[in-house]
């Protein structure tokens, strides 16, 4: 009887350890590849939810300096798979029509690696062969807050990955869409704080020698190249 009880306890402990080891897949994992001027050439983001040995979520790959965006509609799931210890085999679909792509996700010391195993079929797609992803920091139970600025010529979405929108953060994402032709630019920057109050008042980004500044109140987009102002537009935040 004691031997049977010990075996049950050991087996239960192994199950608990296994479940604990694989529970780290839940969250938003993101990474980027930069050019020689430290500007993003591409970004990959996986929003994953784990339920026991199954995972589901979304796959979003932005390449060609923001000119090609392969992301699902908001709230749509385009990725699913099963866990095998510290790895997962996932299947994903492209927003360009390709279906049934397969990849392996592996976590090692808190860093996730993406390895493409099979390209999507029956349609176009964009997907990297390999990528390194880091889990975005969670603050106050959230993976980040986004707000969209609307001006006459641009639609700009700012995402603070550190939690609250007004949280000081060194990793803020910019996605700007020019309304007349829907061209897209994505950048990574940081928040800007008032020197006296230390409160966050905006966010700043760089694309080569061009600086992008988004002020929160009043809402303004300012684009400057050295001392020359290229764009200055006031707008409003989308509700």
mmCIF file of C-alpha atoms in Angstrom:
data_model
loop_
_atom_site.group_PDB
_atom_site.id
_atom_site.type_symbol
_atom_site.label_atom_id
_atom_site.label_comp_id
_atom_site.label_asym_id
_atom_site.label_seq_id
_atom_site.Cartn_x
_atom_site.Cartn_y
_atom_site.Cartn_z
ATOM 1 C CA UNK A 1 0.000 0.000 0.000
ATOM 2 C CA UNK A 2 2.829 2.396 0.905
ATOM 3 C CA UNK A 3 4.650 1.548 -2.308
ATOM 4 C CA UNK A 4 1.489 2.226 -4.337
ATOM 5 C CA UNK A 5 0.961 5.556 -2.536
ATOM 6 C CA UNK A 6 4.555 6.612 -3.179
ATOM 7 C CA UNK A 7 4.178 5.749 -6.865
ATOM 8 C CA UNK A 8 0.995 7.814 -7.125
ATOM 9 C CA UNK A 9 2.624 10.778 -5.400
ATOM 10 C CA UNK A 10 5.690 10.604 -7.635
ATOM 11 C CA UNK A 11 3.547 10.369 -10.759
ATOM 12 C CA UNK A 12 1.458 13.350 -9.623
ATOM 13 C CA UNK A 13 4.612 15.350 -8.940
ATOM 14 C CA UNK A 14 5.921 14.618 -12.442
ATOM 15 C CA UNK A 15 2.646 15.767 -13.947
ATOM 16 C CA UNK A 16 2.789 18.976 -11.917
ATOM 17 C CA UNK A 17 6.363 19.688 -12.998
ATOM 18 C CA UNK A 18 5.484 19.014 -16.655
ATOM 19 C CA UNK A 19 2.439 21.293 -16.498
ATOM 20 C CA UNK A 20 4.478 24.008 -14.790
ATOM 21 C CA UNK A 21 7.259 23.769 -17.383
ATOM 22 C CA UNK A 22 4.921 24.284 -20.321
ATOM 23 C CA UNK A 23 2.678 26.931 -18.750
ATOM 24 C CA UNK A 24 5.051 29.732 -19.820
ATOM 25 C CA UNK A 25 3.704 29.748 -23.401
ATOM 26 C CA UNK A 26 0.790 32.019 -22.456
ATOM 27 C CA UNK A 27 1.470 35.656 -23.265
ATOM 28 C CA UNK A 28 2.550 38.010 -26.032
ATOM 29 C CA UNK A 29 5.891 37.100 -27.593
ATOM 30 C CA UNK A 30 7.544 39.542 -29.969
ATOM 31 C CA UNK A 31 10.821 40.196 -31.727
ATOM 32 C CA UNK A 32 12.315 42.300 -34.487
ATOM 33 C CA UNK A 33 15.184 42.257 -36.941
ATOM 34 C CA UNK A 34 16.976 45.537 -37.581
ATOM 35 C CA UNK A 35 19.099 46.996 -40.342
ATOM 36 C CA UNK A 36 22.551 48.534 -39.875
ATOM 37 C CA UNK A 37 20.959 51.736 -38.503
ATOM 38 C CA UNK A 38 18.981 49.813 -35.855
ATOM 39 C CA UNK A 39 15.702 50.436 -37.646
ATOM 40 C CA UNK A 40 13.262 47.498 -37.821
ATOM 41 C CA UNK A 41 13.223 45.548 -41.073
ATOM 42 C CA UNK A 42 10.586 43.171 -39.733
ATOM 43 C CA UNK A 43 8.656 42.313 -36.559
ATOM 44 C CA UNK A 44 7.003 39.072 -35.481
ATOM 45 C CA UNK A 45 4.400 38.898 -32.721
ATOM 46 C CA UNK A 46 2.608 35.840 -31.310
ATOM 47 C CA UNK A 47 -0.279 36.275 -28.878
ATOM 48 C CA UNK A 48 -0.657 32.845 -27.276
ATOM 49 C CA UNK A 49 -3.105 31.342 -24.818
ATOM 50 C CA UNK A 50 -2.396 27.922 -23.330
ATOM 51 C CA UNK A 51 -5.124 25.553 -22.160
ATOM 52 C CA UNK A 52 -3.526 22.411 -20.744
ATOM 53 C CA UNK A 53 -1.561 20.907 -23.676
ATOM 54 C CA UNK A 54 -3.231 23.024 -26.369
ATOM 55 C CA UNK A 55 -2.403 26.537 -27.481
ATOM 56 C CA UNK A 56 -4.251 29.037 -29.657
ATOM 57 C CA UNK A 57 -3.803 32.637 -30.606
ATOM 58 C CA UNK A 58 -2.650 34.972 -33.334
ATOM 59 C CA UNK A 59 0.344 35.265 -35.629
ATOM 60 C CA UNK A 60 1.368 38.708 -36.923
ATOM 61 C CA UNK A 61 4.377 39.258 -39.187
ATOM 62 C CA UNK A 62 5.240 42.721 -40.518
ATOM 63 C CA UNK A 63 8.048 42.795 -43.086
ATOM 64 C CA UNK A 64 9.670 44.987 -45.736
ATOM 65 C CA UNK A 65 9.946 47.909 -43.316
ATOM 66 C CA UNK A 66 6.194 47.861 -42.705
ATOM 67 C CA UNK A 67 5.179 47.625 -46.369
ATOM 68 C CA UNK A 68 3.770 44.084 -45.975
ATOM 69 C CA UNK A 69 1.525 43.224 -43.029
ATOM 70 C CA UNK A 70 0.420 39.633 -42.487
ATOM 71 C CA UNK A 71 -1.823 39.924 -39.427
ATOM 72 C CA UNK A 72 -5.351 38.722 -38.640
ATOM 73 C CA UNK A 73 -8.311 40.950 -37.957
ATOM 74 C CA UNK A 74 -8.635 42.067 -34.329
ATOM 75 C CA UNK A 75 -9.899 39.213 -32.164
ATOM 76 C CA UNK A 76 -9.361 36.591 -34.872
ATOM 77 C CA UNK A 77 -7.303 33.457 -34.139
ATOM 78 C CA UNK A 78 -4.999 32.210 -36.919
ATOM 79 C CA UNK A 79 -2.638 29.968 -34.928
ATOM 80 C CA UNK A 80 -3.177 26.712 -32.996
ATOM 81 C CA UNK A 81 -1.104 23.764 -31.845
ATOM 82 C CA UNK A 82 -0.104 21.298 -29.142
ATOM 83 C CA UNK A 83 2.648 21.341 -26.553
ATOM 84 C CA UNK A 84 5.442 18.820 -26.210
ATOM 85 C CA UNK A 85 7.380 19.782 -23.091
ATOM 86 C CA UNK A 86 9.227 23.044 -23.763
ATOM 87 C CA UNK A 87 8.294 22.956 -27.463
ATOM 88 C CA UNK A 88 5.081 23.346 -29.408
ATOM 89 C CA UNK A 89 4.066 22.356 -32.916
ATOM 90 C CA UNK A 90 1.755 25.002 -34.354
ATOM 91 C CA UNK A 91 -0.240 25.487 -37.530
ATOM 92 C CA UNK A 92 -0.929 28.995 -38.826
ATOM 93 C CA UNK A 93 -2.810 30.695 -41.646
ATOM 94 C CA UNK A 94 -1.828 33.800 -43.556
ATOM 95 C CA UNK A 95 -4.090 36.784 -44.097
ATOM 96 C CA UNK A 96 -2.936 36.645 -47.738
ATOM 97 C CA UNK A 97 -4.699 33.315 -48.281
ATOM 98 C CA UNK A 98 -2.041 30.709 -47.484
ATOM 99 C CA UNK A 99 -3.257 27.935 -45.185
ATOM 100 C CA UNK A 100 -1.715 25.200 -43.077
ATOM 101 C CA UNK A 101 1.749 26.591 -42.433
ATOM 102 C CA UNK A 102 3.615 24.750 -39.675
ATOM 103 C CA UNK A 103 6.281 25.900 -37.246
ATOM 104 C CA UNK A 104 8.003 24.728 -34.090
ATOM 105 C CA UNK A 105 8.163 26.995 -31.044
ATOM 106 C CA UNK A 106 10.823 26.269 -28.429
ATOM 107 C CA UNK A 107 11.402 28.047 -25.126
ATOM 108 C CA UNK A 108 14.915 28.049 -23.668
ATOM 109 C CA UNK A 109 15.711 30.145 -20.584
ATOM 110 C CA UNK A 110 12.739 32.405 -21.189
ATOM 111 C CA UNK A 111 13.512 33.021 -24.871
ATOM 112 C CA UNK A 112 11.271 31.604 -27.593
ATOM 113 C CA UNK A 113 12.572 30.510 -30.980
ATOM 114 C CA UNK A 114 10.393 30.177 -34.086
ATOM 115 C CA UNK A 115 11.410 27.648 -36.734
ATOM 116 C CA UNK A 116 9.363 27.313 -39.924
ATOM 117 C CA UNK A 117 8.713 23.653 -40.784
ATOM 118 C CA UNK A 118 6.210 23.930 -43.645
ATOM 119 C CA UNK A 119 5.155 26.860 -45.787
ATOM 120 C CA UNK A 120 1.440 27.744 -46.072
ATOM 121 C CA UNK A 121 -0.238 26.432 -49.205
ATOM 122 C CA UNK A 122 -3.075 27.414 -51.584
ATOM 123 C CA UNK A 123 -2.362 31.129 -51.349
ATOM 124 C CA UNK A 124 0.214 33.843 -50.727
ATOM 125 C CA UNK A 125 1.904 34.326 -47.359
ATOM 126 C CA UNK A 126 4.773 35.972 -45.509
ATOM 127 C CA UNK A 127 6.560 34.009 -42.801
ATOM 128 C CA UNK A 128 10.154 34.007 -41.527
ATOM 129 C CA UNK A 129 12.281 30.843 -41.544
ATOM 130 C CA UNK A 130 13.566 31.543 -38.042
ATOM 131 C CA UNK A 131 13.038 34.213 -35.399
ATOM 132 C CA UNK A 132 13.888 34.956 -31.765
ATOM 133 C CA UNK A 133 11.023 36.204 -29.565
ATOM 134 C CA UNK A 134 10.860 37.632 -26.062
ATOM 135 C CA UNK A 135 7.873 37.659 -23.778
ATOM 136 C CA UNK A 136 6.481 41.137 -23.305
ATOM 137 C CA UNK A 137 6.416 42.317 -19.721
ATOM 138 C CA UNK A 138 3.023 42.199 -18.044
ATOM 139 C CA UNK A 139 1.932 45.050 -15.806
ATOM 140 C CA UNK A 140 -1.407 45.279 -14.001
ATOM 141 C CA UNK A 141 -2.662 42.161 -15.757
ATOM 142 C CA UNK A 142 -2.285 43.500 -19.304
ATOM 143 C CA UNK A 143 0.143 43.048 -22.182
ATOM 144 C CA UNK A 144 -0.040 46.623 -23.351
ATOM 145 C CA UNK A 145 -2.432 49.364 -24.335
ATOM 146 C CA UNK A 146 -2.953 50.821 -27.802
ATOM 147 C CA UNK A 147 -4.527 54.099 -28.891
ATOM 148 C CA UNK A 148 -5.124 55.428 -32.385
ATOM 149 C CA UNK A 149 -4.561 59.027 -33.441
ATOM 150 C CA UNK A 150 -6.656 60.300 -36.342
ATOM 151 C CA UNK A 151 -5.455 63.247 -38.445
ATOM 152 C CA UNK A 152 -6.478 64.503 -41.872
ATOM 153 C CA UNK A 153 -3.728 62.583 -43.661
ATOM 154 C CA UNK A 154 -2.617 59.855 -41.248
ATOM 155 C CA UNK A 155 -3.934 57.154 -38.937
ATOM 156 C CA UNK A 156 -1.336 56.419 -36.268
ATOM 157 C CA UNK A 157 -1.584 53.632 -33.700
ATOM 158 C CA UNK A 158 0.666 53.812 -30.647
ATOM 159 C CA UNK A 159 1.130 50.745 -28.454
ATOM 160 C CA UNK A 160 2.813 50.910 -25.056
ATOM 161 C CA UNK A 161 4.113 47.388 -24.332
ATOM 162 C CA UNK A 162 4.801 48.171 -20.666
ATOM 163 C CA UNK A 163 1.169 48.115 -19.550
ATOM 164 C CA UNK A 164 -0.630 51.415 -19.064
ATOM 165 C CA UNK A 165 -0.622 53.854 -21.976
ATOM 166 C CA UNK A 166 0.985 56.542 -19.801
ATOM 167 C CA UNK A 167 3.574 54.183 -18.297
ATOM 168 C CA UNK A 168 7.233 55.109 -18.858
ATOM 169 C CA UNK A 169 8.442 52.596 -21.449
ATOM 170 C CA UNK A 170 11.497 51.960 -23.643
ATOM 171 C CA UNK A 171 9.558 49.812 -26.113
ATOM 172 C CA UNK A 172 6.664 51.665 -27.707
ATOM 173 C CA UNK A 173 5.362 50.665 -31.137
ATOM 174 C CA UNK A 174 4.310 53.070 -33.896
ATOM 175 C CA UNK A 175 2.215 52.057 -36.887
ATOM 176 C CA UNK A 176 1.420 54.904 -39.218
ATOM 177 C CA UNK A 177 -0.920 54.591 -42.195
ATOM 178 C CA UNK A 178 -1.042 57.289 -44.874
ATOM 179 C CA UNK A 179 -4.730 57.640 -45.653
ATOM 180 C CA UNK A 180 -4.450 58.430 -49.361
ATOM 181 C CA UNK A 181 -2.643 55.190 -50.359
ATOM 182 C CA UNK A 182 -2.728 53.042 -47.197
ATOM 183 C CA UNK A 183 1.073 52.804 -47.097
ATOM 184 C CA UNK A 184 2.287 51.638 -43.686
ATOM 185 C CA UNK A 185 5.325 52.506 -41.586
ATOM 186 C CA UNK A 186 6.204 50.693 -38.361
ATOM 187 C CA UNK A 187 8.755 51.950 -35.854
ATOM 188 C CA UNK A 188 9.899 51.206 -32.316
ATOM 189 C CA UNK A 189 10.643 53.998 -29.867
ATOM 190 C CA UNK A 190 10.095 55.148 -26.304
ATOM 191 C CA UNK A 191 7.929 57.443 -24.237
ATOM 192 C CA UNK A 192 8.745 61.114 -23.672
ATOM 193 C CA UNK A 193 8.272 62.626 -20.209
ATOM 194 C CA UNK A 194 7.852 66.203 -19.018
ATOM 195 C CA UNK A 195 11.138 67.375 -17.507
ATOM 196 C CA UNK A 196 9.454 68.973 -14.482
ATOM 197 C CA UNK A 197 6.588 66.597 -13.671
ATOM 198 C CA UNK A 198 8.166 63.370 -15.041
ATOM 199 C CA UNK A 199 4.746 62.471 -16.466
ATOM 200 C CA UNK A 200 4.547 60.842 -19.891
ATOM 201 C CA UNK A 201 3.428 63.383 -22.501
ATOM 202 C CA UNK A 202 4.213 61.592 -25.763
ATOM 203 C CA UNK A 203 6.379 59.108 -27.631
ATOM 204 C CA UNK A 204 9.382 59.496 -29.946
ATOM 205 C CA UNK A 205 10.641 57.312 -32.800
ATOM 206 C CA UNK A 206 13.457 57.419 -35.364
ATOM 207 C CA UNK A 207 13.656 56.242 -38.966
ATOM 208 C CA UNK A 208 17.213 56.962 -40.052
ATOM 209 C CA UNK A 209 17.680 60.718 -39.637
ATOM 210 C CA UNK A 210 13.922 61.356 -39.555
ATOM 211 C CA UNK A 211 12.306 61.809 -36.140
ATOM 212 C CA UNK A 212 8.650 61.024 -35.431
ATOM 213 C CA UNK A 213 7.029 62.549 -32.376
ATOM 214 C CA UNK A 214 3.486 61.901 -31.163
ATOM 215 C CA UNK A 215 2.193 64.241 -28.459
ATOM 216 C CA UNK A 216 -0.695 62.941 -26.380
ATOM 217 C CA UNK A 217 -2.422 66.154 -25.256
ATOM 218 C CA UNK A 218 -3.047 68.030 -27.432
ATOM 219 C CA UNK A 219 -2.878 65.143 -29.916
ATOM 220 C CA UNK A 220 -0.244 65.923 -32.536
ATOM 221 C CA UNK A 221 1.956 64.135 -35.073
ATOM 222 C CA UNK A 222 5.267 65.853 -35.762
ATOM 223 C CA UNK A 223 7.790 64.553 -38.308
ATOM 224 C CA UNK A 224 11.151 66.312 -38.473
ATOM 225 C CA UNK A 225 14.330 65.801 -40.495
ATOM 226 C CA UNK A 226 17.137 67.594 -38.704
ATOM 227 C CA UNK A 227 15.739 71.135 -38.335
ATOM 228 C CA UNK A 228 13.135 70.838 -41.086
ATOM 229 C CA UNK A 229 9.520 70.034 -40.205
ATOM 230 C CA UNK A 230 8.094 67.572 -42.751
ATOM 231 C CA UNK A 231 4.694 66.967 -41.141
ATOM 232 C CA UNK A 232 2.814 68.682 -38.335
ATOM 233 C CA UNK A 233 -0.800 67.658 -37.893
ATOM 234 C CA UNK A 234 -3.142 67.883 -34.959
ATOM 235 C CA UNK A 235 -5.884 65.332 -34.574
ATOM 236 C CA UNK A 236 -7.976 63.422 -32.076
ATOM 237 C CA UNK A 237 -7.752 60.065 -30.336
ATOM 238 C CA UNK A 238 -10.158 57.425 -31.575
ATOM 239 C CA UNK A 239 -12.681 56.433 -28.926
#
